[in-house]
Amino acid sequence: MTDSPVTPVDTITIADDAALPDALRAGLTPERRALWAIDRAYWGPRLLLARDRAGVPLGAALTSGRPLTAYRKIVDIIAADDSVFAALLDAASADAPPVSELRPAPRVVHFEEHAGIHPLGEHRAAALRAAGFVRAADPVPSIPSTRSGDPAQVAAWSKWLGAAPQRLAPYYGQTTDVTCGAVSSLMALELRGAGAFDPESLVENRAGELAFWRRATNLPACEPIGLAVETALSGTASDLFPSLPRVVLSTSEPVLLEEYASDEGERYLRTDLQRESLRRAEELGVEIDRRWIDVDEIAEIARGGDQVLLLIGLAELIGDPTPHWVLANELIGDALIVSDPWVQAPNGETWVDTFALPIPLSTIDRITRWGDPAYRGVVILPAASPSMTV
């Protein structure tokens, strides 16, 4: 394959379930072929195939995206030359599965550059810029796709189809299964200028992640009040909050204890930890509002400049029935722009899927609940001073 932009594309066809033609697979490294073999079925994969007038394959693009969210990701483009690349880029940027409740219209298209196995050349980077894509800021060293020199490392290019976010947090992917609450809070604090993330050191970043989690955890989860207390202590110590965070929680009972229903001792320990978090919250003056907060109110809070930590269920987003914390930084139209610390790497996700994730309010209403009977918990971080990093 060359970089000479000469080959005319006659047709580009689109399929929801199509294998990469052997003629295109043959020239790929094993690492690059593996990108096309990952099971992305839950993410609505689409294959765009370019052919010449004789029907010979010239290239292909692969797109995917979480259900119920408003983005598409161009996973990879294989192209005979730069003209084919540009044609497939345009087609992939415009294509998405039929708009539905499950897959709403995209607000952004991300291009995933596999810097660890196939970095873009100058011409193709120029084609991205010409098509309206802007390279995103590098993430903080954390999960493999964020690490310089790792074969899994990727870079993000984004084309916002309308207003672009102005308050994206420096992205950090949680490096354990249980530190989502800690990482969501740390990203919120970093956006405000905490300066706790090291742009070079994975070791230092993980130490900070684990230390915050140990202070906030309910073993192993972070429940809303405990998370708010630790976030308040960290933020006020650095003068990052104009006032204390507050909690809106729709139950007065202990939460995130569902897996301990049959173990009285373990349940009692975690109930006792939550009582201690409540005592500390009252001592600090952290407001706790015991009610079900409506999604429209969450939207107005974000519109006003506050950040919101949301306790969600992951089942509908990635097929994993697990409670989880994410950070909502702002509202654009009818979508919250979310920094999600969890990346479902076995199914092809990277930090590109989760660093600026637009989630429609209808989806927020569906996923921001947990338990049986369901409860809703959010932590509201008051808008910082005008010096907030943007």
Short mmCIF file of C-alpha atoms in Angstrom, two decimals:
data_model
loop_
_atom_site.label_atom_id
_atom_site.label_comp_id
_atom_site.label_asym_id
_atom_site.label_seq_id
_atom_site.Cartn_x
_atom_site.Cartn_y
_atom_site.Cartn_z
CA MET A 1 0.00 0.00 0.00
CA THR A 2 1.25 3.46 -0.86
CA ASP A 3 0.51 7.02 0.18
CA SER A 4 0.00 8.19 -3.42
CA PRO A 5 -3.56 9.59 -3.76
CA VAL A 6 -4.51 8.23 -7.18
CA THR A 7 -7.08 5.43 -6.99
CA PRO A 8 -10.69 6.28 -7.91
CA VAL A 9 -13.33 4.76 -5.63
CA ASP A 10 -16.43 3.60 -7.50
CA THR A 11 -18.65 2.37 -4.63
CA ILE A 12 -18.71 2.21 -0.84
CA THR A 13 -21.06 -0.39 0.61
CA ILE A 14 -22.08 -0.71 4.25
CA ALA A 15 -22.83 -3.85 6.25
CA ASP A 16 -23.68 -4.47 9.89
CA ASP A 17 -22.05 -7.89 9.88
CA ALA A 18 -19.38 -8.47 7.24
CA ALA A 19 -15.93 -10.00 7.30
CA LEU A 20 -12.92 -8.13 6.01
CA PRO A 21 -12.11 -9.43 2.51
CA ASP A 22 -9.03 -11.64 2.27
CA ALA A 23 -7.47 -9.26 -0.25
CA LEU A 24 -7.38 -6.55 2.43
CA ARG A 25 -6.40 -8.84 5.31
CA ALA A 26 -3.38 -10.16 3.47
CA GLY A 27 -1.26 -7.05 3.82
CA LEU A 28 -1.93 -6.46 7.53
CA THR A 29 0.22 -7.28 10.52
CA PRO A 30 -1.25 -9.81 12.99
CA GLU A 31 -1.78 -6.98 15.50
CA ARG A 32 -3.79 -4.97 13.03
CA ARG A 33 -5.82 -7.95 11.84
CA ALA A 34 -6.71 -8.56 15.48
CA LEU A 35 -8.49 -5.18 15.63
CA TRP A 36 -10.97 -6.45 13.04
CA ALA A 37 -11.50 -9.81 14.76
CA ILE A 38 -12.63 -8.49 18.17
CA ASP A 39 -16.20 -9.24 19.22
CA ARG A 40 -17.89 -5.83 19.05
CA ALA A 41 -21.46 -7.10 18.52
CA TYR A 42 -22.90 -5.13 21.45
CA TRP A 43 -21.30 -1.95 20.07
CA GLY A 44 -23.16 -2.05 16.73
CA PRO A 45 -20.18 -2.54 14.40
CA ARG A 46 -20.44 -1.38 10.79
CA LEU A 47 -18.10 -2.25 7.94
CA LEU A 48 -17.71 0.14 5.01
CA LEU A 49 -16.08 -1.43 1.94
CA ALA A 50 -14.65 0.61 -0.97
CA ARG A 51 -14.34 -0.95 -4.43
CA ASP A 52 -13.19 0.17 -7.84
CA ARG A 53 -15.25 -0.17 -11.04
CA ALA A 54 -14.22 -3.79 -11.42
CA GLY A 55 -15.43 -4.60 -7.89
CA VAL A 56 -11.93 -5.02 -6.50
CA PRO A 57 -11.69 -4.07 -2.79
CA LEU A 58 -9.62 -0.93 -2.29
CA GLY A 59 -10.10 -0.46 1.42
CA ALA A 60 -12.43 -0.72 4.38
CA ALA A 61 -13.45 1.18 7.50
CA LEU A 62 -14.79 -0.24 10.75
CA THR A 63 -17.01 1.79 13.11
CA SER A 64 -18.57 1.01 16.49
CA GLY A 65 -20.10 2.71 19.53
CA ARG A 66 -21.78 1.96 22.85
CA PRO A 67 -25.55 1.61 22.65
CA LEU A 68 -27.70 4.39 24.12
CA THR A 69 -24.88 6.91 23.67
CA ALA A 70 -24.43 9.63 21.05
CA TYR A 71 -21.07 8.90 19.43
CA ARG A 72 -19.47 6.70 16.78
CA LYS A 73 -15.87 5.58 16.70
CA ILE A 74 -13.91 4.86 13.54
CA VAL A 75 -11.86 1.93 14.74
CA ASP A 76 -9.61 1.64 11.71
CA ILE A 77 -9.36 2.47 8.02
CA ILE A 78 -7.44 0.22 5.64
CA ALA A 79 -6.83 1.99 2.34
CA ALA A 80 -4.85 1.38 -0.86
CA ASP A 81 -3.77 5.03 -0.92
CA ASP A 82 -4.64 8.47 0.44
CA SER A 83 -7.58 9.06 -1.88
CA VAL A 84 -9.24 5.84 -0.73
CA PHE A 85 -8.50 6.77 2.88
CA ALA A 86 -10.17 10.16 2.40
CA ALA A 87 -13.22 8.62 0.73
CA LEU A 88 -13.67 6.07 3.50
CA LEU A 89 -13.10 8.72 6.18
CA ASP A 90 -15.88 10.87 4.73
CA ALA A 91 -18.24 7.89 4.43
CA ALA A 92 -17.50 6.61 7.92
CA SER A 93 -17.90 10.09 9.41
CA ALA A 94 -21.38 10.36 7.92
CA ASP A 95 -22.51 6.80 8.61
CA ALA A 96 -24.17 5.38 11.69
CA PRO A 97 -26.65 2.61 12.39
CA PRO A 98 -30.26 3.70 11.83
CA VAL A 99 -31.17 6.24 14.50
CA SER A 100 -33.31 4.68 17.23
CA GLU A 101 -33.76 4.74 20.98
CA LEU A 102 -30.97 2.19 21.20
CA ARG A 103 -28.60 4.16 18.96
CA PRO A 104 -29.38 7.89 18.92
CA ALA A 105 -27.92 10.28 16.37
CA PRO A 106 -24.20 10.90 16.98
CA ARG A 107 -22.99 14.20 18.40
CA VAL A 108 -19.36 13.31 17.77
CA VAL A 109 -17.32 10.99 15.60
CA HIS A 110 -14.00 9.84 17.02
CA PHE A 111 -11.16 8.46 14.93
CA GLU A 112 -8.93 6.01 16.78
CA GLU A 113 -5.31 6.20 15.73
CA HIS A 114 -3.47 3.03 16.70
CA ALA A 115 -0.22 4.74 17.48
CA GLY A 116 1.28 1.58 18.98
CA ILE A 117 0.86 -0.56 15.84
CA HIS A 118 0.00 1.71 12.89
CA PRO A 119 0.58 5.44 13.42
CA LEU A 120 -0.85 7.85 10.86
CA GLY A 121 1.43 9.32 8.27
CA GLU A 122 1.56 13.03 7.53
CA HIS A 123 -0.88 12.83 4.60
CA ARG A 124 -3.54 10.96 6.51
CA ALA A 125 -3.27 13.21 9.53
CA ALA A 126 -3.78 16.09 7.11
CA ALA A 127 -6.85 14.33 5.69
CA LEU A 128 -8.32 14.10 9.19
CA ARG A 129 -7.77 17.79 9.81
CA ALA A 130 -9.26 18.67 6.42
CA ALA A 131 -12.35 16.61 7.30
CA GLY A 132 -12.85 18.58 10.52
CA PHE A 133 -11.18 16.27 13.04
CA VAL A 134 -9.11 17.72 15.88
CA ARG A 135 -6.58 15.67 17.81
CA ALA A 136 -7.60 15.31 21.44
CA ALA A 137 -5.28 15.99 24.35
CA ASP A 138 -3.23 13.00 25.42
CA PRO A 139 -4.66 11.03 28.34
CA VAL A 140 -2.94 10.49 31.67
CA PRO A 141 -0.82 7.29 31.76
CA SER A 142 -3.09 4.66 33.29
CA ILE A 143 -4.71 1.82 31.31
CA PRO A 144 -2.76 0.27 28.38
CA SER A 145 -4.39 2.35 25.63
CA THR A 146 -3.14 5.52 27.37
CA ARG A 147 0.49 4.48 27.81
CA SER A 148 3.20 5.82 25.54
CA GLY A 149 5.15 2.98 23.97
CA ASP A 150 2.54 0.32 24.73
CA PRO A 151 1.37 -1.66 21.66
CA ALA A 152 -2.21 -0.90 22.75
CA GLN A 153 -1.62 2.87 22.82
CA VAL A 154 -4.08 4.94 20.78
CA ALA A 155 -4.64 8.61 20.03
CA ALA A 156 -8.03 10.27 19.57
CA TRP A 157 -9.20 12.61 16.82
CA SER A 158 -12.68 14.09 17.27
CA LYS A 159 -15.19 15.72 14.95
CA TRP A 160 -18.03 17.30 16.93
CA LEU A 161 -21.23 17.61 14.92
CA GLY A 162 -22.24 20.87 16.57
CA ALA A 163 -21.00 22.43 19.79
CA ALA A 164 -17.86 20.87 21.26
CA PRO A 165 -17.28 20.47 25.01
CA GLN A 166 -15.29 23.17 26.77
CA ARG A 167 -14.66 21.42 30.10
CA LEU A 168 -13.15 18.01 29.34
CA ALA A 169 -11.30 16.50 32.28
CA PRO A 170 -7.80 15.09 31.78
CA TYR A 171 -8.62 11.46 31.08
CA TYR A 172 -7.51 8.67 33.43
CA GLY A 173 -8.71 5.09 33.06
CA GLN A 174 -9.23 3.12 36.25
CA THR A 175 -6.54 0.46 36.60
CA THR A 176 -8.56 -1.79 38.93
CA ASP A 177 -12.11 -3.16 38.88
CA VAL A 178 -13.14 -1.17 41.97
CA THR A 179 -11.63 2.33 41.75
CA CYS A 180 -14.23 4.00 39.48
CA GLY A 181 -15.46 6.37 42.19
CA ALA A 182 -11.95 7.41 43.16
CA VAL A 183 -10.91 8.00 39.55
CA SER A 184 -14.08 9.94 38.70
CA SER A 185 -13.40 12.26 41.63
CA LEU A 186 -9.73 12.58 40.76
CA MET A 187 -10.58 13.58 37.17
CA ALA A 188 -13.01 16.20 38.50
CA LEU A 189 -10.34 17.60 40.81
CA GLU A 190 -7.73 17.55 38.05
CA LEU A 191 -9.95 19.65 35.78
CA ARG A 192 -10.03 22.22 38.58
CA GLY A 193 -6.24 22.39 38.70
CA ALA A 194 -5.33 19.85 41.38
CA GLY A 195 -2.19 18.85 39.49
CA ALA A 196 -2.14 15.39 41.06
CA PHE A 197 -1.71 13.40 37.84
CA ASP A 198 1.78 12.85 36.53
CA PRO A 199 1.95 13.10 32.71
CA GLU A 200 4.84 10.62 32.64
CA SER A 201 4.59 8.24 35.60
CA LEU A 202 2.11 5.37 35.68
CA VAL A 203 3.50 4.32 39.06
CA GLU A 204 2.79 7.69 40.68
CA ASN A 205 -0.67 7.90 39.14
CA ARG A 206 -1.67 4.44 40.35
CA ALA A 207 -0.40 5.27 43.84
CA GLY A 208 -2.70 8.32 43.91
CA GLU A 209 -5.63 6.32 42.54
CA LEU A 210 -5.30 3.59 45.16
CA ALA A 211 -4.69 6.01 48.03
CA PHE A 212 -7.85 8.00 47.24
CA TRP A 213 -9.86 4.78 46.92
CA ARG A 214 -8.61 3.46 50.26
CA ARG A 215 -9.74 6.66 51.98
CA ALA A 216 -13.17 6.68 50.31
CA THR A 217 -14.05 3.00 49.99
CA ASN A 218 -16.86 1.04 51.56
CA LEU A 219 -14.90 -2.14 50.70
CA PRO A 220 -14.72 -2.43 47.77
CA ALA A 221 -17.30 0.08 46.50
CA CYS A 222 -17.41 3.83 47.12
CA GLU A 223 -20.89 4.77 48.31
CA PRO A 224 -22.14 8.33 47.67
CA ILE A 225 -21.62 9.84 51.10
CA GLY A 226 -18.16 8.37 51.64
CA LEU A 227 -17.12 9.49 48.16
CA ALA A 228 -18.44 12.99 48.80
CA VAL A 229 -16.56 13.23 52.09
CA GLU A 230 -13.21 12.29 50.57
CA THR A 231 -13.79 14.52 47.54
CA ALA A 232 -14.67 17.40 49.86
CA LEU A 233 -11.55 16.88 51.95
CA SER A 234 -9.31 16.68 48.87
CA GLY A 235 -10.93 19.65 47.14
CA THR A 236 -11.17 22.03 50.06
CA ALA A 237 -7.61 21.25 51.13
CA SER A 238 -6.44 22.63 47.78
CA ASP A 239 -9.03 25.43 47.68
CA LEU A 240 -10.67 23.88 44.59
CA PHE A 241 -14.28 24.26 45.73
CA PRO A 242 -16.12 27.53 46.44
CA SER A 243 -18.38 25.53 48.74
CA LEU A 244 -18.72 21.93 49.87
CA PRO A 245 -19.96 19.18 47.56
CA ARG A 246 -23.45 17.89 48.28
CA VAL A 247 -25.15 14.53 47.96
CA VAL A 248 -28.60 13.76 46.62
CA LEU A 249 -29.51 10.18 47.57
CA SER A 250 -33.01 8.77 47.27
CA THR A 251 -32.80 6.42 50.25
CA SER A 252 -31.88 6.67 53.90
CA GLU A 253 -30.82 3.00 53.94
CA PRO A 254 -27.25 1.77 53.39
CA VAL A 255 -26.49 1.30 49.68
CA LEU A 256 -24.37 -0.90 47.41
CA LEU A 257 -24.82 -3.86 49.74
CA GLU A 258 -26.79 -6.09 47.38
CA GLU A 259 -24.12 -8.79 47.13
CA TYR A 260 -24.03 -9.16 50.94
CA ALA A 261 -27.73 -9.94 51.38
CA SER A 262 -26.96 -13.43 52.72
CA ASP A 263 -23.86 -12.52 54.75
CA GLU A 264 -24.93 -10.71 57.89
CA GLY A 265 -21.39 -10.07 59.14
CA GLU A 266 -20.13 -8.50 55.93
CA ARG A 267 -23.30 -6.48 55.57
CA TYR A 268 -22.99 -5.15 59.13
CA LEU A 269 -19.36 -4.08 58.55
CA ARG A 270 -20.29 -2.05 55.49
CA THR A 271 -23.35 -0.60 57.19
CA ASP A 272 -21.09 0.52 60.01
CA LEU A 273 -18.65 2.09 57.53
CA GLN A 274 -21.52 4.04 55.98
CA ARG A 275 -22.62 5.28 59.39
CA GLU A 276 -19.09 6.56 59.90
CA SER A 277 -19.17 8.31 56.50
CA LEU A 278 -22.45 9.94 57.49
CA ARG A 279 -20.97 11.10 60.80
CA ARG A 280 -18.00 12.63 58.99
CA ALA A 281 -20.27 14.29 56.43
CA GLU A 282 -22.33 15.90 59.19
CA GLU A 283 -19.16 17.00 60.96
CA LEU A 284 -17.83 18.63 57.77
CA GLY A 285 -21.17 20.18 56.87
CA VAL A 286 -21.69 18.18 53.64
CA GLU A 287 -25.37 18.51 52.71
CA ILE A 288 -27.26 15.25 52.16
CA ASP A 289 -30.60 15.58 50.40
CA ARG A 290 -32.70 12.40 50.71
CA ARG A 291 -34.83 12.42 47.56
CA TRP A 292 -34.99 11.12 44.00
CA ILE A 293 -33.36 13.76 41.82
CA ASP A 294 -34.95 14.17 38.41
CA VAL A 295 -32.76 13.94 35.32
CA ASP A 296 -33.87 17.42 34.21
CA GLU A 297 -32.50 18.80 37.47
CA ILE A 298 -29.20 17.00 36.87
CA ALA A 299 -29.10 18.60 33.44
CA GLU A 300 -29.67 22.09 34.85
CA ILE A 301 -26.96 21.54 37.46
CA ALA A 302 -24.48 20.61 34.74
CA ARG A 303 -25.66 23.50 32.56
CA GLY A 304 -24.86 25.85 35.43
CA GLY A 305 -21.24 24.72 35.55
CA ASP A 306 -21.26 22.21 38.40
CA GLN A 307 -19.77 18.76 37.91
CA VAL A 308 -21.82 15.71 38.84
CA LEU A 309 -20.64 12.28 39.95
CA LEU A 310 -23.30 9.78 38.86
CA LEU A 311 -23.88 6.32 40.30
CA ILE A 312 -24.97 4.25 37.30
CA GLY A 313 -25.56 0.67 36.20
CA LEU A 314 -23.36 -0.57 33.34
CA ALA A 315 -25.70 -3.27 32.05
CA GLU A 316 -27.24 -1.25 29.24
CA LEU A 317 -24.00 0.45 28.20
CA ILE A 318 -21.64 -2.53 27.99
CA GLY A 319 -23.74 -5.54 29.00
CA ASP A 320 -22.22 -5.78 32.50
CA PRO A 321 -24.69 -5.62 35.44
CA THR A 322 -22.36 -3.71 37.73
CA PRO A 323 -22.70 -0.46 39.71
CA HIS A 324 -20.30 2.21 38.55
CA TRP A 325 -19.31 5.87 38.98
CA VAL A 326 -18.82 8.35 36.12
CA LEU A 327 -18.18 12.09 35.94
CA ALA A 328 -20.50 14.47 34.05
CA ASN A 329 -18.64 17.68 33.19
CA GLU A 330 -21.15 19.67 31.13
CA LEU A 331 -24.36 19.63 29.12
CA ILE A 332 -24.50 20.06 25.34
CA GLY A 333 -28.01 20.08 23.94
CA ASP A 334 -29.79 17.08 25.45
CA ALA A 335 -26.62 15.13 26.30
CA LEU A 336 -24.33 15.07 29.30
CA ILE A 337 -20.65 14.91 28.38
CA VAL A 338 -19.28 12.15 30.57
CA SER A 339 -15.79 11.00 31.51
CA ASP A 340 -16.16 7.27 32.17
CA PRO A 341 -13.12 5.70 33.83
CA TRP A 342 -14.07 2.16 32.74
CA VAL A 343 -12.87 0.86 29.36
CA GLN A 344 -14.21 -2.50 28.16
CA ALA A 345 -10.95 -3.51 26.48
CA PRO A 346 -11.86 -7.16 25.67
CA ASN A 347 -14.55 -5.83 23.30
CA GLY A 348 -12.32 -3.30 21.61
CA GLU A 349 -12.91 -0.22 23.75
CA THR A 350 -10.09 2.19 24.44
CA TRP A 351 -9.97 5.55 26.18
CA VAL A 352 -11.28 7.02 22.89
CA ASP A 353 -14.71 5.54 23.71
CA THR A 354 -14.91 7.03 27.19
CA PHE A 355 -13.01 10.31 27.52
CA ALA A 356 -15.78 12.53 26.07
CA LEU A 357 -18.84 10.30 26.06
CA PRO A 358 -22.10 12.08 25.13
CA ILE A 359 -25.01 10.38 26.87
CA PRO A 360 -28.55 11.61 26.10
CA LEU A 361 -30.68 12.57 29.08
CA SER A 362 -33.12 9.76 28.25
CA THR A 363 -30.24 7.30 28.74
CA ILE A 364 -29.09 9.06 31.91
CA ASP A 365 -32.59 8.50 33.31
CA ARG A 366 -32.36 4.78 32.47
CA ILE A 367 -28.89 4.09 33.85
CA THR A 368 -28.63 6.42 36.87
CA ARG A 369 -30.28 4.00 39.26
CA TRP A 370 -29.22 0.91 41.12
CA GLY A 371 -30.63 -1.68 43.53
CA ASP A 372 -34.02 -3.32 44.08
CA PRO A 373 -35.96 -1.25 44.84
CA ALA A 374 -33.98 1.19 42.73
CA TYR A 375 -32.25 4.18 44.29
CA ARG A 376 -30.46 7.13 42.70
CA GLY A 377 -27.31 8.71 44.05
CA VAL A 378 -25.33 11.71 42.78
CA VAL A 379 -22.58 13.90 44.22
CA ILE A 380 -22.65 17.52 43.06
CA LEU A 381 -19.36 19.40 42.93
CA PRO A 382 -19.95 23.18 42.93
CA ALA A 383 -18.62 25.25 40.07
CA ALA A 384 -15.07 26.34 40.61
CA SER A 385 -13.62 29.79 40.23
CA PRO A 386 -13.06 31.24 36.72
CA SER A 387 -9.53 29.86 36.88
CA MET A 388 -10.86 26.33 36.26
CA THR A 389 -8.78 24.60 33.59
CA VAL A 390 -10.58 24.31 30.23
#
